[in-house]
PDB file of C-alpha atoms and ligand atoms in Angstrom:
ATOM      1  CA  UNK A   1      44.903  60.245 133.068  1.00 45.00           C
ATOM      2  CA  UNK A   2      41.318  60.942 133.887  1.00 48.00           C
ATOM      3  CA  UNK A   3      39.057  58.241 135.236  1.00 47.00           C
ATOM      4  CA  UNK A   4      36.160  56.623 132.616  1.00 45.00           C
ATOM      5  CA  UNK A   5      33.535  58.875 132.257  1.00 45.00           C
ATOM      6  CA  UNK A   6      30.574  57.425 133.262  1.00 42.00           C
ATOM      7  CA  UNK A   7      28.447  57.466 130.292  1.00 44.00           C
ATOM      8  CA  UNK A   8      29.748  57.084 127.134  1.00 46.00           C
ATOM      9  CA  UNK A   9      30.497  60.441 125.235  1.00 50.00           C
ATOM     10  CA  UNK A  10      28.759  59.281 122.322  1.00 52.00           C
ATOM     11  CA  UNK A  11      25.671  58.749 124.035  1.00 60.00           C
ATOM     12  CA  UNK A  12      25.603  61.886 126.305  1.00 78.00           C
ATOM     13  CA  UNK A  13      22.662  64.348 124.482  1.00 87.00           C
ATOM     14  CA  UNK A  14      24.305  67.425 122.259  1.00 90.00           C
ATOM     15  CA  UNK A  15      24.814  70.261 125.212  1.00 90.00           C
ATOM     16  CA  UNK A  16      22.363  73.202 124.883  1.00 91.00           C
ATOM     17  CA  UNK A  17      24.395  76.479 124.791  1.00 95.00           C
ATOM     18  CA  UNK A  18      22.387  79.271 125.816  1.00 95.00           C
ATOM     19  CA  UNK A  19      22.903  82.735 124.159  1.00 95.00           C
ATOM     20  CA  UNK A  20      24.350  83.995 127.527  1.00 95.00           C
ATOM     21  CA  UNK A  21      27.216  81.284 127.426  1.00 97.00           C
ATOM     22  CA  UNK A  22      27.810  81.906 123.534  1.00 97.00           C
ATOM     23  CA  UNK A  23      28.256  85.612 124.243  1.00 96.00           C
ATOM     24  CA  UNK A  24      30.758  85.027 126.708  1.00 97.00           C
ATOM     25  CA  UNK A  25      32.573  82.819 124.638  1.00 98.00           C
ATOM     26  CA  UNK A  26      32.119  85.597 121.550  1.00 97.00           C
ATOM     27  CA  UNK A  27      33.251  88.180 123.851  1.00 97.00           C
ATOM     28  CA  UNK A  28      36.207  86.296 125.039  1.00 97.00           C
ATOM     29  CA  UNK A  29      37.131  85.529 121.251  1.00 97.00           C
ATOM     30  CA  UNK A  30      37.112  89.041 120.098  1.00 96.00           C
ATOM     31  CA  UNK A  31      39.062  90.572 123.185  1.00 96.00           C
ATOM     32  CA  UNK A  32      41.836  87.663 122.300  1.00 97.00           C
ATOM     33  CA  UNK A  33      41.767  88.862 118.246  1.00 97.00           C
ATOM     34  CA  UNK A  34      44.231  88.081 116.142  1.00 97.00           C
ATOM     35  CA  UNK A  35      45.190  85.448 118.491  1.00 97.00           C
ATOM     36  CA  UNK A  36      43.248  82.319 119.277  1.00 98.00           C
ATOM     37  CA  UNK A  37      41.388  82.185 122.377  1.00 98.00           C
ATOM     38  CA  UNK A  38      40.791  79.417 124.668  1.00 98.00           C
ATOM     39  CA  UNK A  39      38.650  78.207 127.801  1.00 98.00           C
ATOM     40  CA  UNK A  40      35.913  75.538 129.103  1.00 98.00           C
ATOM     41  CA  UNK A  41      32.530  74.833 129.903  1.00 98.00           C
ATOM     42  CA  UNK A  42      31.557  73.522 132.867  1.00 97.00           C
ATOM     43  CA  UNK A  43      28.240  71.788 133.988  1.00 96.00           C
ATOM     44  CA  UNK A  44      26.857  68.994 136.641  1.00 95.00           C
ATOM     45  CA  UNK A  45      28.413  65.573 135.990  1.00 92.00           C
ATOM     46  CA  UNK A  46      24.809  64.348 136.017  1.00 89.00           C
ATOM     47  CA  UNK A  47      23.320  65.699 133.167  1.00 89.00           C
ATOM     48  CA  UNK A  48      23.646  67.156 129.821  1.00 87.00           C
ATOM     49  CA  UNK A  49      23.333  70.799 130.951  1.00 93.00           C
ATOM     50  CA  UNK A  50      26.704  73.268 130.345  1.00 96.00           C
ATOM     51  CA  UNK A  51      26.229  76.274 132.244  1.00 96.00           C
ATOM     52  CA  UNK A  52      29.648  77.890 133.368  1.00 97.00           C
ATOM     53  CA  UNK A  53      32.415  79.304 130.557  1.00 98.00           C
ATOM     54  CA  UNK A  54      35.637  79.708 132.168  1.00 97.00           C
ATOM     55  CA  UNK A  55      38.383  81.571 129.916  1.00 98.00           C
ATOM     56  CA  UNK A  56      41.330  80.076 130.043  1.00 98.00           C
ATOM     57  CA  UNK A  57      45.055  81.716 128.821  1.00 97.00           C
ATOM     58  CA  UNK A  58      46.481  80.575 125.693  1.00 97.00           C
ATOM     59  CA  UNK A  59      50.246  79.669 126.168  1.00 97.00           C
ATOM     60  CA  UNK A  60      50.699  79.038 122.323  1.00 96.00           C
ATOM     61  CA  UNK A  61      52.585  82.606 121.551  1.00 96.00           C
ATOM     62  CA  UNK A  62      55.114  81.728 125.340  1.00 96.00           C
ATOM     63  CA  UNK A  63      55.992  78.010 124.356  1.00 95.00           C
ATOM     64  CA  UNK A  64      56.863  79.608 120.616  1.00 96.00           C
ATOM     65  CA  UNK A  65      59.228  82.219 122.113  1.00 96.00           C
ATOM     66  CA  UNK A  66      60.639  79.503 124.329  1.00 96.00           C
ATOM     67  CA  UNK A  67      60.685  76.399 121.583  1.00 96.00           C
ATOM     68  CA  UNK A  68      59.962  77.645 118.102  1.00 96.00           C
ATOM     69  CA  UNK A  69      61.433  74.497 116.881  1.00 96.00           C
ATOM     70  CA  UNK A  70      58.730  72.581 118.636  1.00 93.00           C
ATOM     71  CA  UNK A  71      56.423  75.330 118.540  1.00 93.00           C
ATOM     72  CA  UNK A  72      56.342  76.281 115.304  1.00 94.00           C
ATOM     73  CA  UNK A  73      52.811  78.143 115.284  1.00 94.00           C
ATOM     74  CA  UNK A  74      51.887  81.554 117.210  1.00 96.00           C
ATOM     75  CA  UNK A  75      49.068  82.314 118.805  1.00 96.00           C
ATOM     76  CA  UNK A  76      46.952  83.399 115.761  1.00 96.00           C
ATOM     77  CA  UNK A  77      47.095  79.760 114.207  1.00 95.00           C
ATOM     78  CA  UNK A  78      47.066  77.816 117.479  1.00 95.00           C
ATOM     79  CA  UNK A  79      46.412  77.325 121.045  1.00 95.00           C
ATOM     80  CA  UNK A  80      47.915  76.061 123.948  1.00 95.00           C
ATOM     81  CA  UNK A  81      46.882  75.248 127.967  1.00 95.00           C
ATOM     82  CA  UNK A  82      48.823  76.112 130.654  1.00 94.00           C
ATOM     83  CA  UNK A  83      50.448  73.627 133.397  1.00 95.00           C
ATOM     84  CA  UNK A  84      47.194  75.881 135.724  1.00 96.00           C
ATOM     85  CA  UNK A  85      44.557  75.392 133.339  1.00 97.00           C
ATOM     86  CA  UNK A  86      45.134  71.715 132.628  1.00 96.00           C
ATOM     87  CA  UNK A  87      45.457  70.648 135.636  1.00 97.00           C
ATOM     88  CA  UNK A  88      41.992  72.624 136.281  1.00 97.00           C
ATOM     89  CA  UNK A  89      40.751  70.016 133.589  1.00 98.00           C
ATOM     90  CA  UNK A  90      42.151  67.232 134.807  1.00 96.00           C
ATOM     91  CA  UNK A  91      40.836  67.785 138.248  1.00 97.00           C
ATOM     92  CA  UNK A  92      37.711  68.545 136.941  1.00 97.00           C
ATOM     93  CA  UNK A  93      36.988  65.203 135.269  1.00 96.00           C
ATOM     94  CA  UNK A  94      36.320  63.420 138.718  1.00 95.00           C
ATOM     95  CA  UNK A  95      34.300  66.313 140.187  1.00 96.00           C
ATOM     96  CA  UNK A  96      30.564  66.829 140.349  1.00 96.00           C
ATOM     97  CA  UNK A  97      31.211  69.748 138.090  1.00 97.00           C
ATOM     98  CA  UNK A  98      33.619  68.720 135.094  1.00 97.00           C
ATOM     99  CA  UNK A  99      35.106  70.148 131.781  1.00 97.00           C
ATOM    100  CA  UNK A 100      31.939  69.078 129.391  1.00 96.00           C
ATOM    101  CA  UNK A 101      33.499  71.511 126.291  1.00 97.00           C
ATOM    102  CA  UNK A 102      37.376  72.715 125.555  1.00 98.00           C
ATOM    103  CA  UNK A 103      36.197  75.963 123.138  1.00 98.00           C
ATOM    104  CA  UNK A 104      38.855  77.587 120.965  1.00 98.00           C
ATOM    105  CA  UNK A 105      38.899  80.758 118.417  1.00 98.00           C
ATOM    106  CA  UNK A 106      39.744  80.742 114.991  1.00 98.00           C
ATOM    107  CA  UNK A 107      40.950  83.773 113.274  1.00 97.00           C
ATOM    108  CA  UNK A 108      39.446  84.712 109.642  1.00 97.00           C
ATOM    109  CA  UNK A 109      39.422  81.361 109.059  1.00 97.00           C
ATOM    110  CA  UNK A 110      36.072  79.552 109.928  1.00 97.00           C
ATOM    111  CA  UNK A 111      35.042  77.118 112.281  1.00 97.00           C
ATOM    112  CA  UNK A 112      36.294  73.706 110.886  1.00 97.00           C
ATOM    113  CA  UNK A 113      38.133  70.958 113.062  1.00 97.00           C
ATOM    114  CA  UNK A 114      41.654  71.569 112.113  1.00 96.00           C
ATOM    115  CA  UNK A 115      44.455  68.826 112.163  1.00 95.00           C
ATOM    116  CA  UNK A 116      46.004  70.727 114.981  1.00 93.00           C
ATOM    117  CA  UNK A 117      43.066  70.618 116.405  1.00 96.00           C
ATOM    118  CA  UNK A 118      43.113  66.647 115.860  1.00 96.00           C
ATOM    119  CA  UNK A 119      46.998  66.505 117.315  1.00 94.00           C
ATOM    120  CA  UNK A 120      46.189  68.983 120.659  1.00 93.00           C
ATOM    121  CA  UNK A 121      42.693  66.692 121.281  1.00 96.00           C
ATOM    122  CA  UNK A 122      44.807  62.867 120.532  1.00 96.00           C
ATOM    123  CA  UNK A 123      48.070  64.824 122.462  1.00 93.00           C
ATOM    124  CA  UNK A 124      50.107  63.084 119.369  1.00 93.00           C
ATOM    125  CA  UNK A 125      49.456  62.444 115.800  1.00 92.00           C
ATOM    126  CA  UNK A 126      46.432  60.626 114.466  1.00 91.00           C
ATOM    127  CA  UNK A 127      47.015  57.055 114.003  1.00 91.00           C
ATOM    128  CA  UNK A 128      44.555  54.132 114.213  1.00 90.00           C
ATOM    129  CA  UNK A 129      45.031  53.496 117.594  1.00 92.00           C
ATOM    130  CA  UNK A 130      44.722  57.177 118.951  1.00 93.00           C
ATOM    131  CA  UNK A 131      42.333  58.377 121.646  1.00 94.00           C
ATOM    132  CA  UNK A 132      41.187  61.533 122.761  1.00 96.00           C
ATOM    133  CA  UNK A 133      42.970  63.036 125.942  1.00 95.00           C
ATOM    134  CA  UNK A 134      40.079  64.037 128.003  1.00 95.00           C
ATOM    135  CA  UNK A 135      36.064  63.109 127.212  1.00 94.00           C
ATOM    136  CA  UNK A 136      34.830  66.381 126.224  1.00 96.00           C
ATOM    137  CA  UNK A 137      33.241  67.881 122.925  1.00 97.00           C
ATOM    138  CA  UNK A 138      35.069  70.675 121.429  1.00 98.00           C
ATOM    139  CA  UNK A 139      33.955  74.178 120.223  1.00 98.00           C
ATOM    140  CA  UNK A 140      35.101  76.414 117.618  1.00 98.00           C
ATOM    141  CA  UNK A 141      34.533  80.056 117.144  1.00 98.00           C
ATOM    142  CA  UNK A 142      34.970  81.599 114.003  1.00 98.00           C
ATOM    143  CA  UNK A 143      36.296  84.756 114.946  1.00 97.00           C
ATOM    144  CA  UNK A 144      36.627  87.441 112.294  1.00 95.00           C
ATOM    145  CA  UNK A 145      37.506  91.292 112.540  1.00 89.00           C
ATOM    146  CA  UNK A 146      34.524  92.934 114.130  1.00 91.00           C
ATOM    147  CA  UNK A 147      32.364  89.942 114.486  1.00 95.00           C
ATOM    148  CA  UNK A 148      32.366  86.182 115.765  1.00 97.00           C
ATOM    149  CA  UNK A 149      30.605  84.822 112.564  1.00 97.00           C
ATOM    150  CA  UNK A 150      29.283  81.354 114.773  1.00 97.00           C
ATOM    151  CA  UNK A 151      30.642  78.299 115.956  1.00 98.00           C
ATOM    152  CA  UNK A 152      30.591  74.292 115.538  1.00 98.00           C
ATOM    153  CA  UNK A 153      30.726  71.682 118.454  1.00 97.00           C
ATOM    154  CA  UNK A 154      32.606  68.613 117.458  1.00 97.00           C
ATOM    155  CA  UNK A 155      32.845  65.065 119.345  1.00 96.00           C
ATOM    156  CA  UNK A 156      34.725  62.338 119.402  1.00 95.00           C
ATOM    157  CA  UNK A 157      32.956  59.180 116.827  1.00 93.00           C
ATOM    158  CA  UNK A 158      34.310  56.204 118.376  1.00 91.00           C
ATOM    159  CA  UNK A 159      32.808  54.301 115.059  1.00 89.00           C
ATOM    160  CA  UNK A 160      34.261  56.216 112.630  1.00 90.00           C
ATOM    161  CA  UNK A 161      37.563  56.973 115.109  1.00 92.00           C
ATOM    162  CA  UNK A 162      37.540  60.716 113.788  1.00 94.00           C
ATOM    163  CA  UNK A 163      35.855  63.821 114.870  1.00 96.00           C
ATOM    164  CA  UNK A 164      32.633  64.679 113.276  1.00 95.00           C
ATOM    165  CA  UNK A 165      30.635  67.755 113.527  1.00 96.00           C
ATOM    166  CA  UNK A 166      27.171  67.853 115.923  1.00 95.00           C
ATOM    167  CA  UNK A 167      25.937  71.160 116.080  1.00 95.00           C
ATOM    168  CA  UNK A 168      26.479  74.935 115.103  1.00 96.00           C
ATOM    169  CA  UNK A 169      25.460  78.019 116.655  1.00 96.00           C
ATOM    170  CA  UNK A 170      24.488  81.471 115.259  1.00 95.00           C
ATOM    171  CA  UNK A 171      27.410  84.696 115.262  1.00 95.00           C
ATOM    172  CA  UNK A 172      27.569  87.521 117.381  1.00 90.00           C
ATOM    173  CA  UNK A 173      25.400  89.335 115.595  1.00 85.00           C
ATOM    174  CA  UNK A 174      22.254  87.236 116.103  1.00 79.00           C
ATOM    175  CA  UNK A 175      22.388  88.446 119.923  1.00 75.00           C
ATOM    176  CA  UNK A 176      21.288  91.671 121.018  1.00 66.00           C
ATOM    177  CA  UNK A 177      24.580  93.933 121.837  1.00 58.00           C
TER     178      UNK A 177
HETATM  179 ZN1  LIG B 201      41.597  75.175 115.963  1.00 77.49          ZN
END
């Protein structure tokens, strides 16, 4: 399990994402279409600031071949970190430079916090005593055809012990090509 991060994620500042790092999120979301896509955002431990998107590979459509029983949902509904990729994450959480965002595509169906995305952020169903895995905000991309219509950045409300929407960022087509 990671260590405590040391400030609270509820009181960390909203991370700015630059049109640069939402592009290469966008980009990453429509070369993955129809299937979800996956990755992180990286930044110094220090601050607020994100900086660094790192795609990651969405497992979701190998575990289904292997499992379908316990993997009932492909790629296009879901997604799924590798053994590589999480324990990039987990490593990351002690580092000067950790995971500060896990970002995920949606296909044609907007950005909303889905309750698979509530079961893959707990790592088990919701229940009153359930915690998040890892202390990170999450992003969604609303990934349609020939666009990425935006995205919304959710966190963790400790209060409320649910995940509540912070910000939301413009689609693809509000950056220059
Ligand atoms: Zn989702």
């Amino acid at each position: 399990m990671p260590s405590e991060p040391a400030v609270a994620p509820a009181l960390t500042p909203v991370p700015t994402l630059t049109a640069t790092l939402l592009t290469a999120m966008y980009t990453h979301a429509q070369s993955t279409y129809p299937e979800e896509c996956c990755g992180f955002l990286f930044g110094p431990h220090e601050s607020p600031v994100v900086d660094t998107v790192q795609p990651c590979v969405n497992e979701q459509n190998r575990y289904h071949a292997l499992d379908p029983e316990r993997f009932p949902r492909t790629a296009r509904t879901a997604y799924y970190l590798g053994g590589k990729d999480l324990r990039l994450l987990m490593q990351s959480m002690t580092s000067p430079r950790p995971v500060k965002i896990i970002y995920h595509s949606h296909i044609d169906v907007g950005a909303y916090f889905s309750a698979e995305d509530i079961r893959a952020a707990l790592g088990r169903e919701p229940d009153a005593t359930a915690e998040p895995l890892y202390p990170v905000d999450y992003l969604v991309i609303d990934a349609q055809g020939d666009h990425v219509a935006g995205a919304k950045l959710f966190r963790w409300d400790a209060q409320q012990h649910a995940f509540a929407q912070i910000a939301t960022y413009p689609g693809s087509a509000a950056f220059p090509a």
